[in-house]
Coordinates of N, CA and C in Angstrom, one line a residue:
Chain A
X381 N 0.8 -1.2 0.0 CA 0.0 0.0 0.0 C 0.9 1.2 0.0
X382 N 0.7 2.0 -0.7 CA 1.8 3.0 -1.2 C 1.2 4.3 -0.4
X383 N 1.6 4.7 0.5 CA 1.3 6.1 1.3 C 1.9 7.3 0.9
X384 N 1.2 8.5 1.7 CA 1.8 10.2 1.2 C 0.8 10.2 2.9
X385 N 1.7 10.7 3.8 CA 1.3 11.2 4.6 C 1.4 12.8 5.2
X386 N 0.6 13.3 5.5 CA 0.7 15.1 5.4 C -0.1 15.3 7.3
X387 N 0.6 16.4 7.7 CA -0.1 16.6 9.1 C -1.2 17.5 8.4
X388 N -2.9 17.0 8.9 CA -3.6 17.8 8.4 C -4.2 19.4 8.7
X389 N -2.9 19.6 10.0 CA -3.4 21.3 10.0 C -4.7 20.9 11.4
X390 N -4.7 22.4 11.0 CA -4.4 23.7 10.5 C -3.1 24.3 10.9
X391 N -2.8 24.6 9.9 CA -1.4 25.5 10.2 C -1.7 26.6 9.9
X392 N -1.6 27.7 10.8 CA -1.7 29.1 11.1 C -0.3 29.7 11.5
X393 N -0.6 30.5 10.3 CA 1.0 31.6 10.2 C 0.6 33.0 10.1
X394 N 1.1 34.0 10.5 CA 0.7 35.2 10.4 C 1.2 36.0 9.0
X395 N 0.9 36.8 8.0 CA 0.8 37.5 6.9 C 2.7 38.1 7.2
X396 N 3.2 37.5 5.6 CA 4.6 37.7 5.8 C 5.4 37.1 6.4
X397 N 5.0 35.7 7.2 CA 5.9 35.0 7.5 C 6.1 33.7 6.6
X398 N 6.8 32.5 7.0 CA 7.1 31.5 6.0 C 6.0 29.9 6.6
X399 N 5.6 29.8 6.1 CA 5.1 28.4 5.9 C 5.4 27.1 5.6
X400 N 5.8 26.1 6.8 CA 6.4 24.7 5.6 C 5.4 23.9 5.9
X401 N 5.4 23.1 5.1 CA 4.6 22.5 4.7 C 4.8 21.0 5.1
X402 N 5.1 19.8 4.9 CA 5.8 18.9 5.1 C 4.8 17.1 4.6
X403 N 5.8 16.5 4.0 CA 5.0 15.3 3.5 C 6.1 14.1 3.5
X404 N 5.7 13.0 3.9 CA 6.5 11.7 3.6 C 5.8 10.7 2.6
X405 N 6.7 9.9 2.3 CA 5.9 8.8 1.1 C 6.9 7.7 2.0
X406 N 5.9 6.3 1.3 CA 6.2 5.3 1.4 C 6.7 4.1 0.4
X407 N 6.5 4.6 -0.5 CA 7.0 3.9 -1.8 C 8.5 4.4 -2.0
X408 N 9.7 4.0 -2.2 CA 10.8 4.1 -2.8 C 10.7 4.1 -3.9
X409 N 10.5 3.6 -4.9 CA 10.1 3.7 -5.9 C 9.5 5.0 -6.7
X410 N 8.8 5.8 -5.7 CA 8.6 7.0 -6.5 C 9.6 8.1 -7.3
X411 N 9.3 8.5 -8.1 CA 10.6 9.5 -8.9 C 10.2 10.8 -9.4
X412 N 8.7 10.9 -8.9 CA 8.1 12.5 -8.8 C 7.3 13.1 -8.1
X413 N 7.3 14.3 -7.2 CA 6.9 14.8 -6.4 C 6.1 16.2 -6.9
X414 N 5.2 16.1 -6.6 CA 3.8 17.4 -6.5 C 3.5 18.0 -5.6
X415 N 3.4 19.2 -5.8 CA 2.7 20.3 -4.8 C 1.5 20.7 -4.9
X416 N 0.2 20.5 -5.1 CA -1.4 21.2 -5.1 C -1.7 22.3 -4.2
X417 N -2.3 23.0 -4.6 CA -3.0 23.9 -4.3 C -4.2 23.8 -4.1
X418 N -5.1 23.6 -3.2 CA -6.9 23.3 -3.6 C -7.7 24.5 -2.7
X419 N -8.4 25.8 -3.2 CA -9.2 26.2 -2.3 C -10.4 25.7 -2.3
X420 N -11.2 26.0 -1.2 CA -12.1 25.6 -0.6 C -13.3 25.0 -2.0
X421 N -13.8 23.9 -2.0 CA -15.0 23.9 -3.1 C -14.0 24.1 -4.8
X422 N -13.3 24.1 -4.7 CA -12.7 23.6 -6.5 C -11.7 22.9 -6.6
X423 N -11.1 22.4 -7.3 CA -10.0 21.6 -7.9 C -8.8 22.0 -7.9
X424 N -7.9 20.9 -7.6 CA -6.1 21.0 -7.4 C -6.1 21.9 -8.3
X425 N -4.7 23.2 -7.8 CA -4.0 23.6 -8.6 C -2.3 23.6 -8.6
X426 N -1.6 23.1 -9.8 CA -0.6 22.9 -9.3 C 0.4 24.2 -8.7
X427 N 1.4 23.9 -8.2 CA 2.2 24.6 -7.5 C 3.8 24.9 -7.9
X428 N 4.2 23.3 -7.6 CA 5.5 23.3 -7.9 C 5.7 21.2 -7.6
X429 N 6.4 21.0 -8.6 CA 6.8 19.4 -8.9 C 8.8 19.2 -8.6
X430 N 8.9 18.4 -8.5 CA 10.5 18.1 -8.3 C 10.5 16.8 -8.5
X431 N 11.8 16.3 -8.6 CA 12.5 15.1 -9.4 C 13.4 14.9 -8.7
X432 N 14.7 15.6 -8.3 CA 15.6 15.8 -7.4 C 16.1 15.9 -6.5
X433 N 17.3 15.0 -5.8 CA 17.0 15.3 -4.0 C 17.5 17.5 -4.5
X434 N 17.4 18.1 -3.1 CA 17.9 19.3 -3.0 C 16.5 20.4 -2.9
X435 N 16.7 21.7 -3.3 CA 15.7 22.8 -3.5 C 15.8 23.0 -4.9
X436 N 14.4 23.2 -5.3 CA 13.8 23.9 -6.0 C 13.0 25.4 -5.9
X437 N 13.2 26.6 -6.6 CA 12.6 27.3 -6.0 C 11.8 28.3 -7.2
X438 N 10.5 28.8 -7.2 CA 10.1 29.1 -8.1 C 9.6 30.7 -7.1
X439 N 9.4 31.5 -7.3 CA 9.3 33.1 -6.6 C 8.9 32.5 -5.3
X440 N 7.7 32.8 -4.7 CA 8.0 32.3 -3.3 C 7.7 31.6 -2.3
X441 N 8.2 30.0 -3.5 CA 7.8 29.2 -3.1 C 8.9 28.2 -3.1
X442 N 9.5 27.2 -2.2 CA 10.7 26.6 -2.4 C 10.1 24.8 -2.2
X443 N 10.5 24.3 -3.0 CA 10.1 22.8 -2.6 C 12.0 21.8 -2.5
X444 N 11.3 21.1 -1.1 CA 12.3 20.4 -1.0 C 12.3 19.2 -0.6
X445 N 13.1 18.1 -1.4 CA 13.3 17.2 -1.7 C 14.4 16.2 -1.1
X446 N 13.9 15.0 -0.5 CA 15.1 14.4 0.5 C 15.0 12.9 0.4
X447 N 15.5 12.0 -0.8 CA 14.5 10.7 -0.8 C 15.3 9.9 -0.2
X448 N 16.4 9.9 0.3 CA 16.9 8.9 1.5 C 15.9 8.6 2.6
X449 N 15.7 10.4 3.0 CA 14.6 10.2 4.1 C 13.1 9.6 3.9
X450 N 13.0 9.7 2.2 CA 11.4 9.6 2.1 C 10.5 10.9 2.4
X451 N 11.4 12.3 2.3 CA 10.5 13.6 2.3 C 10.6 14.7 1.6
X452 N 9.6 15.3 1.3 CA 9.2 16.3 0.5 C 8.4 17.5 1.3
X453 N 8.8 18.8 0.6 CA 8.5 19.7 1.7 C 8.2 20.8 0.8
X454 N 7.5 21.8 1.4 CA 7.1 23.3 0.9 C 7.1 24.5 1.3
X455 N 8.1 25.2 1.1 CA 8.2 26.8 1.7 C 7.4 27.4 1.5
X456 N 6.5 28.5 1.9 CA 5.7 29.5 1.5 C 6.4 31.1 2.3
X457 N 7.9 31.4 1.1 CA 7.8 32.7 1.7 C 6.6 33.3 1.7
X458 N 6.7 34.9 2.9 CA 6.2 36.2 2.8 C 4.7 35.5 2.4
X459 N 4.1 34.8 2.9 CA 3.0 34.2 3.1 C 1.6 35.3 3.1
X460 N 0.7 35.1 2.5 CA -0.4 35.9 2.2 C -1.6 35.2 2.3
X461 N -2.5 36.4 2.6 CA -4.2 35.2 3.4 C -4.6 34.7 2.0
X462 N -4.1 34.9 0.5 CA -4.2 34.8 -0.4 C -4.1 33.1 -0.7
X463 N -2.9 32.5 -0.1 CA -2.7 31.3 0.2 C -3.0 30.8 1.1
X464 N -4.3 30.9 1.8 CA -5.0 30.2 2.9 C -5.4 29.5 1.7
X465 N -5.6 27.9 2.0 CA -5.8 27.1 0.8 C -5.3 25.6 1.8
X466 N -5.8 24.3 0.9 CA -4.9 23.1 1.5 C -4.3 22.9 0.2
X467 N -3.0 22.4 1.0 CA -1.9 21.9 0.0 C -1.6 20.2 -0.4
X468 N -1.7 20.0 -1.2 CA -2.0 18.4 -1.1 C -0.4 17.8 -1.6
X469 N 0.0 17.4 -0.8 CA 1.7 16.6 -1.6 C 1.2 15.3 -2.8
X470 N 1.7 15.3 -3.9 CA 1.2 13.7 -4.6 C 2.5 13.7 -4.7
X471 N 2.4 12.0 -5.1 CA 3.8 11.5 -4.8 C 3.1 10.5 -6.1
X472 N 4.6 10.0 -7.5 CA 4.4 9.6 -8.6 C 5.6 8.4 -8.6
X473 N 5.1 7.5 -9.0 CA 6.1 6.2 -9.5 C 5.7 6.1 -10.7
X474 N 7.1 6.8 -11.8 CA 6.9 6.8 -12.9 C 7.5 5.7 -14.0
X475 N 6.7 4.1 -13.3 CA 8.0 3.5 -13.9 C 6.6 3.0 -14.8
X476 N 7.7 2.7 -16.2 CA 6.6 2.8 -17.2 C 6.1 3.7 -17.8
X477 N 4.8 3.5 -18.3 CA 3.8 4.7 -18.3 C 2.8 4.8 -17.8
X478 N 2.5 4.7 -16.5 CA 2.0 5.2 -15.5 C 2.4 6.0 -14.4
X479 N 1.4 6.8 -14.6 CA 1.7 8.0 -14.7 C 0.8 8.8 -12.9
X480 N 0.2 7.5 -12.3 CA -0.9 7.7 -11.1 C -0.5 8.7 -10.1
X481 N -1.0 9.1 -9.8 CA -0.7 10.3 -8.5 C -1.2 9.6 -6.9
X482 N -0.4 9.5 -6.4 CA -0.7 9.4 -4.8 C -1.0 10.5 -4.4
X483 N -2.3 10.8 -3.8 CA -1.9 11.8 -2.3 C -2.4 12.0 -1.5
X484 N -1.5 12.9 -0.8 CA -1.9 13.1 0.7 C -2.8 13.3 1.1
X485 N -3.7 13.6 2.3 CA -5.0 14.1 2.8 C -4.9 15.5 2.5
X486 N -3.7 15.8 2.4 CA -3.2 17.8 2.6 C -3.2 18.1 3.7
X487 N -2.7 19.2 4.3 CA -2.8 20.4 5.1 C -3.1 21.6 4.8
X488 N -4.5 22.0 5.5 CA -4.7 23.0 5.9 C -4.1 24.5 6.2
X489 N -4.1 25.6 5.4 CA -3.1 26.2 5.8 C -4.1 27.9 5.9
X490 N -3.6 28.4 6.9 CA -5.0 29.3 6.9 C -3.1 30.9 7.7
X491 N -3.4 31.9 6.8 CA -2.6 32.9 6.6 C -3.3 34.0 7.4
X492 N -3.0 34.7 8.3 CA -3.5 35.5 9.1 C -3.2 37.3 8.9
X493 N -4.0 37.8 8.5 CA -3.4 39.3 7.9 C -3.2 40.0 9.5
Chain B
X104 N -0.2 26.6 -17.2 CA -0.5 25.2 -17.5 C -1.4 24.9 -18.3
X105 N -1.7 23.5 -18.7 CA -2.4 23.2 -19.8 C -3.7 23.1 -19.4
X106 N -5.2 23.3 -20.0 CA -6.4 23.5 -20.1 C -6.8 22.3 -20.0
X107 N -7.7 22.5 -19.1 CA -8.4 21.0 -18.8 C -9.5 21.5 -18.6
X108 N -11.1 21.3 -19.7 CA -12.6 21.4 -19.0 C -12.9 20.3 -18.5
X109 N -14.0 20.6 -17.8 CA -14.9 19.4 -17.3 C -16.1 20.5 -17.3
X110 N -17.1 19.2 -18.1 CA -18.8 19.9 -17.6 C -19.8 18.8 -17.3
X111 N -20.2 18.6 -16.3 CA -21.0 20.6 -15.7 C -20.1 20.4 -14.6
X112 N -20.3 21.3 -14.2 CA -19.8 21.8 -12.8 C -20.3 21.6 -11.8
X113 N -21.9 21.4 -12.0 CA -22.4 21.2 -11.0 C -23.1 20.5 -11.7
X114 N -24.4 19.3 -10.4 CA -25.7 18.2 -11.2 C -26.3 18.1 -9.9
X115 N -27.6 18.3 -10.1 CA -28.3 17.9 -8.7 C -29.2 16.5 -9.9
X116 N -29.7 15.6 -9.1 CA -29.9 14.1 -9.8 C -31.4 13.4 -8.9
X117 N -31.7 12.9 -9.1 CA -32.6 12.0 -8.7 C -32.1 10.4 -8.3
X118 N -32.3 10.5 -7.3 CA -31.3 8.5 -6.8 C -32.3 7.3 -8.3
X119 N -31.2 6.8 -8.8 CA -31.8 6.0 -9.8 C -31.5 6.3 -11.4
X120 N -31.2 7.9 -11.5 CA -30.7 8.4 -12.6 C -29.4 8.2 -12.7
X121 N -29.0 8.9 -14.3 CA -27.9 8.7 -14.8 C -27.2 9.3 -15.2
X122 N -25.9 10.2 -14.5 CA -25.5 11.1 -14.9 C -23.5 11.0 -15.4
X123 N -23.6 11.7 -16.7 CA -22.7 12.0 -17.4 C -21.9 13.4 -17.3
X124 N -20.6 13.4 -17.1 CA -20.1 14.5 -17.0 C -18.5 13.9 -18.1
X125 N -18.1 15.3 -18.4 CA -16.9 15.4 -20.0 C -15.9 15.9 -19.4
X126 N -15.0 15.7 -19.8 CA -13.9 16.2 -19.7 C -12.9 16.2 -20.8
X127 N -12.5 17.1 -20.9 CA -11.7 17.8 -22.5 C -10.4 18.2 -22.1
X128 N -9.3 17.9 -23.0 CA -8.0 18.7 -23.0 C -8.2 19.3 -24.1
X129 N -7.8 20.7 -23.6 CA -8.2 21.8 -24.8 C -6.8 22.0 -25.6
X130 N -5.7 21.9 -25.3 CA -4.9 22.6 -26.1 C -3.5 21.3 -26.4
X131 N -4.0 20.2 -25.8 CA -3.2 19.3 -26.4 C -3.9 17.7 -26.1
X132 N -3.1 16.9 -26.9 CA -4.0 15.7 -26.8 C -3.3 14.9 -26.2
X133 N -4.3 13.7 -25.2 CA -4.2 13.1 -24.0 C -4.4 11.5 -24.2
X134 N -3.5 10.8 -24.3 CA -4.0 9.4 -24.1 C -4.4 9.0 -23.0
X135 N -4.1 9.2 -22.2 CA -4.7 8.6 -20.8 C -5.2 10.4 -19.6
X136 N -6.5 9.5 -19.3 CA -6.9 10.7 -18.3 C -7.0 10.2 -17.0
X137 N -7.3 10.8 -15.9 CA -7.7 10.1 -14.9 C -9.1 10.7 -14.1
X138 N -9.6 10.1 -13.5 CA -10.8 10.4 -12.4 C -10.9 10.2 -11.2
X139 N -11.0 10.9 -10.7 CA -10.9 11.4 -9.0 C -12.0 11.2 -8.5
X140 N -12.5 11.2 -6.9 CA -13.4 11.5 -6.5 C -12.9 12.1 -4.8
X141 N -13.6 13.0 -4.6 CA -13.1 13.3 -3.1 C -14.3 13.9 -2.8
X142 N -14.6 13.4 -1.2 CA -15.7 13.4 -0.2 C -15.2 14.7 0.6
X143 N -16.0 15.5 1.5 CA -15.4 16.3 1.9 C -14.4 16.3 2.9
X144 N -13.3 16.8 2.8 CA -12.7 17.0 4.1 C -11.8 15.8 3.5
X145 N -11.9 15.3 2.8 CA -11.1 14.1 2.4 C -10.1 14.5 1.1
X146 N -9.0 14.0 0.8 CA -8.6 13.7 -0.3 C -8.8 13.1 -1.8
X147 N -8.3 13.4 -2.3 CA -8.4 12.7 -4.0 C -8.4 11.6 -4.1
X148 N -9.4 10.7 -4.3 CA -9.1 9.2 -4.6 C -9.2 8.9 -5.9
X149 N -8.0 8.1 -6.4 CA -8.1 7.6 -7.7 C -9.1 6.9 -8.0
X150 N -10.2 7.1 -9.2 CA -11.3 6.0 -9.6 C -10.8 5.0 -10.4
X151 N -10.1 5.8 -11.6 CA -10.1 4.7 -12.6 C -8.9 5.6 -13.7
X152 N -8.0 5.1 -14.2 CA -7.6 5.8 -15.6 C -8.1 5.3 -16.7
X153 N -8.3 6.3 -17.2 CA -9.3 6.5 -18.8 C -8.0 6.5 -19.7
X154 N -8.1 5.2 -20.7 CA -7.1 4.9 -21.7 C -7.8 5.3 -22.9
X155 N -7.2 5.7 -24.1 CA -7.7 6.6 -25.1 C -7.7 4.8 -26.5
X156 N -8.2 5.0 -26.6 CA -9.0 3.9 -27.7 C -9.1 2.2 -27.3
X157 N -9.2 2.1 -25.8 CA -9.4 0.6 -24.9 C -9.6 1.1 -24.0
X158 N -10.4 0.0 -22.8 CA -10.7 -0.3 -21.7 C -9.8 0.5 -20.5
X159 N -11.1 0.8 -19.6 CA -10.5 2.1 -18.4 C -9.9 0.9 -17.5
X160 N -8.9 1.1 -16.6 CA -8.2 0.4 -15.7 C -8.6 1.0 -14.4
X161 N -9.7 0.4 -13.4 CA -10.0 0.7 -12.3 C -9.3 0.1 -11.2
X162 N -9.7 1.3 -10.3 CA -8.9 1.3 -8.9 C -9.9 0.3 -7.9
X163 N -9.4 -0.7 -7.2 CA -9.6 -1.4 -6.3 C -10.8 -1.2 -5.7
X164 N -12.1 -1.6 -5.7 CA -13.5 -1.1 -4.6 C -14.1 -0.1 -5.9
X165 N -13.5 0.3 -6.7 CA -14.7 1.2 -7.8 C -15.0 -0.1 -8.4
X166 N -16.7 0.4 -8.6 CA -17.8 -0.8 -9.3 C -17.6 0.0 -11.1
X167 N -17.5 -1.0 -12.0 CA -16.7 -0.6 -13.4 C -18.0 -0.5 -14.1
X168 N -19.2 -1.3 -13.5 CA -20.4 -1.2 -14.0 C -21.2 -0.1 -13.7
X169 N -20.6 0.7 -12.7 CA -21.7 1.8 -11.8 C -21.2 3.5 -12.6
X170 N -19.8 2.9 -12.7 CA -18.9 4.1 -13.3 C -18.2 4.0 -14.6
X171 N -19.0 3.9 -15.6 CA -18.5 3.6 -16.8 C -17.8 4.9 -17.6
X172 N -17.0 4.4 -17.9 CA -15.7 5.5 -18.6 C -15.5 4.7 -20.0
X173 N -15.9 6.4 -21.0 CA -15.6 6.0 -22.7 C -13.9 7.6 -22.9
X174 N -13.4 7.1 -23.5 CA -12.6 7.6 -23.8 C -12.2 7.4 -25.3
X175 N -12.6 8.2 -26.0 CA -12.9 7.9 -27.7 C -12.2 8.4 -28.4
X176 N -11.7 9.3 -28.3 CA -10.9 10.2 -28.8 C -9.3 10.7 -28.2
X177 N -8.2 11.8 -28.4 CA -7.3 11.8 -28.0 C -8.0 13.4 -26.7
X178 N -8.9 13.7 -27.0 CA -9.3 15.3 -26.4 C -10.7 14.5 -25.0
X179 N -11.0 13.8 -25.4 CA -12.7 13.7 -24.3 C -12.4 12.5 -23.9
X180 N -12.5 12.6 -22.6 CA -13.0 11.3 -21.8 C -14.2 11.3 -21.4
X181 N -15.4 10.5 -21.1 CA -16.5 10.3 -20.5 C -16.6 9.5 -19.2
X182 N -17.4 10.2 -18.0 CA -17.7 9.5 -16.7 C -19.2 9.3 -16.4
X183 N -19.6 7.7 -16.5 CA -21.0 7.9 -16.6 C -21.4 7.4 -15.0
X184 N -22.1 7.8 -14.1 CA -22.5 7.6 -13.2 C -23.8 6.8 -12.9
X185 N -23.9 5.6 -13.2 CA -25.3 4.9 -13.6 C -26.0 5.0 -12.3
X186 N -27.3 4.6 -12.1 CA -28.0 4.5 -11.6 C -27.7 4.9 -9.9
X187 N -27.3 6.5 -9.7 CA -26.8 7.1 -9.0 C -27.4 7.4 -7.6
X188 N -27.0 7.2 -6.9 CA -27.5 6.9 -5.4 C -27.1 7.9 -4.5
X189 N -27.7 8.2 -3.5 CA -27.3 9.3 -2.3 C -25.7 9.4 -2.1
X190 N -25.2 7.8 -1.8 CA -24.1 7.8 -1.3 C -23.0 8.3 -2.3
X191 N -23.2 8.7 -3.5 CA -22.5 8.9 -4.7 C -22.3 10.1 -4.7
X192 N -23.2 10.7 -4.2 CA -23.1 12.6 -4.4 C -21.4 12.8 -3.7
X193 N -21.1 13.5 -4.5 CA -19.4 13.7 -4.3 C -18.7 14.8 -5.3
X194 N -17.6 15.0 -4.9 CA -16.8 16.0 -6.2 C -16.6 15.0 -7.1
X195 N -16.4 15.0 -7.8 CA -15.4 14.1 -8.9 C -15.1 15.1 -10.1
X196 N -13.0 14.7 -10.3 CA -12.3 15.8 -10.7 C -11.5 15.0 -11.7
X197 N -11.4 15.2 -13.1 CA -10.6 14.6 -13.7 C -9.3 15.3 -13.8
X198 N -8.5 14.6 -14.9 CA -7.0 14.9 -14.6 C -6.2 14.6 -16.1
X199 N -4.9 15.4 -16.5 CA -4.6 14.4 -17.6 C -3.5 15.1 -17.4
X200 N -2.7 14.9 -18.7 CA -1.2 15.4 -18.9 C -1.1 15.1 -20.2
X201 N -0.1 16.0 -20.4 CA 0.1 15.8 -22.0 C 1.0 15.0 -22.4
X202 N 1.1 14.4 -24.0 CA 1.5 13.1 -24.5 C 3.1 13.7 -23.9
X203 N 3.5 12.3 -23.5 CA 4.8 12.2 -23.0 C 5.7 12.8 -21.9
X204 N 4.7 13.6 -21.4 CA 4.6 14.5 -19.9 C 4.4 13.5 -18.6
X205 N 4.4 13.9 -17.5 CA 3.6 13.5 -16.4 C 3.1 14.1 -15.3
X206 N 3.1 15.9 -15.8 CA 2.3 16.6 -14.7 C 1.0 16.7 -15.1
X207 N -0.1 16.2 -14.7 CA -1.5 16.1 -14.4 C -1.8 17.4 -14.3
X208 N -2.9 18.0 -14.9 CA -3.8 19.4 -14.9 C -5.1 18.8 -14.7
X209 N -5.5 19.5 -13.9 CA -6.8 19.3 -13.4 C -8.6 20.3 -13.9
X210 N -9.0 19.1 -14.5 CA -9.9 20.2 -14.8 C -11.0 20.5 -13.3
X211 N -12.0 21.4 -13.2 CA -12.8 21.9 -12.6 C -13.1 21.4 -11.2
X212 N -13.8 20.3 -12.1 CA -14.4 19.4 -11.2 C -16.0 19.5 -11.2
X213 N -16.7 18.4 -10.8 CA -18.3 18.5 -10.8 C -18.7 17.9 -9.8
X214 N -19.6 19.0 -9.2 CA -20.1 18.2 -8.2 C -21.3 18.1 -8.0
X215 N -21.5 16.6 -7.6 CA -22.7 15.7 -7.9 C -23.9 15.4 -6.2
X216 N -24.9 16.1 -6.7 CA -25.6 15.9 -5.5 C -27.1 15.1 -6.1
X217 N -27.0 13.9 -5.6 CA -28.1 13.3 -5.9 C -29.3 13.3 -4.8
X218 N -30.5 13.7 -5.0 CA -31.7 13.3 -4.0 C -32.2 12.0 -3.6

């Protein structure tokens, strides 16, 4: 049974500070990692994806990658009530061509102005 | 990212009815799609992948006869919800990626409230 486990929050941070995020997998096997975005009542949006142990960082958002440990993580600089949202980690075993997404339950992330 | 519809967005149903909802890659073509369903408060559960000219590959506990998936083309998948019952009312969100890709774009989502 292939797991993505996420603490489901709420995580409460105040406007302009940093937010992590945090997710483990249980498959070794996996070789791609996802970040979602989902507010309340619509559909994932993505965020940021990684491949590689180390950081990735796209403006202000850093995703980090550690698969010794089995974890994947998400910065939210300078954090905004904008990104009060849940964040869902999927975690991908791309052997072949499938292509399935595991994920997490999410965490809740609620931005405080 | 790439365009994904789904319609309708929303369906209120009658327990016993049969409801269809689409899903389209608009700006590139998709052999395989996927379908979700998430309860509230809950996460994405895989239903089934929609393979583009054969048979959908279902996930574990989904009924293949309740949730029939056509995928006919390289652009439209279909999710047919047969004979749709209280306990069915749910989001359900499809998914795809483009040929030779593997980031999944999500279209809308619809959600399904049956009486």
């Amino acid at each position: 049974q292939k797991e993505v486990e996420q603490n489901s929050g709420p995580l409460s941070v105040p406007e302009g500070a940093i937010a992590s995020l945090n997710c483990t997998y249980s498959d070794r096997g996996s070789q791609s990692f996802f970040w979602y975005r989902q507010y309340s009542g619509k559909s994932p949006e993505l965020i940021m994806f990684i491949y590689s142990n180390g950081d990735k960082e796209d403006g202000r958002f850093t995703a980090q990658l550690n698969k010794a440990s089995q974890y994947v993580s998400l910065l939210i600089r300078d954090s905004q009530p904008s990104d009060s949202a849940t964040y869902l980690c999927a975690v991908q075993n791309s052997g072949g061509s499938n292509y399935k997404l595991t994920f997490g339950k999410g965490t809740l992330l609620t931005v405080n102005p | 990212g790439a365009v994904v519809s789904q319609h309708p967005s929303w369906v209120i149903c009658k327990s016993g009815t049969s409801v269809k909802i689409e899903c389209r890659s608009l700006d590139f073509q998709a052999t395989t799609m996927f379908w979700y369903r998430q309860f509230p408060k809950q996460s994405l559960m895989l239903m089934a992948t929609s393979n583009e000219g054969s048979k959908a590959t279902y996930e574990q506990g989904v009924e293949k006869d309740k949730f029939l998936i056509n995928h006919a083309s390289l652009t439209l998948s279909t999710l047919t919800v047969t004979s749709a019952h209280p306990e069915d009312s749910s989001f359900y969100i499809c998914s795809t990626a483009p040929l030779a890709k593997n980031i999944q774009y999500f279209g809308a989502g619809t959600r399904l409230s049956v009486l």
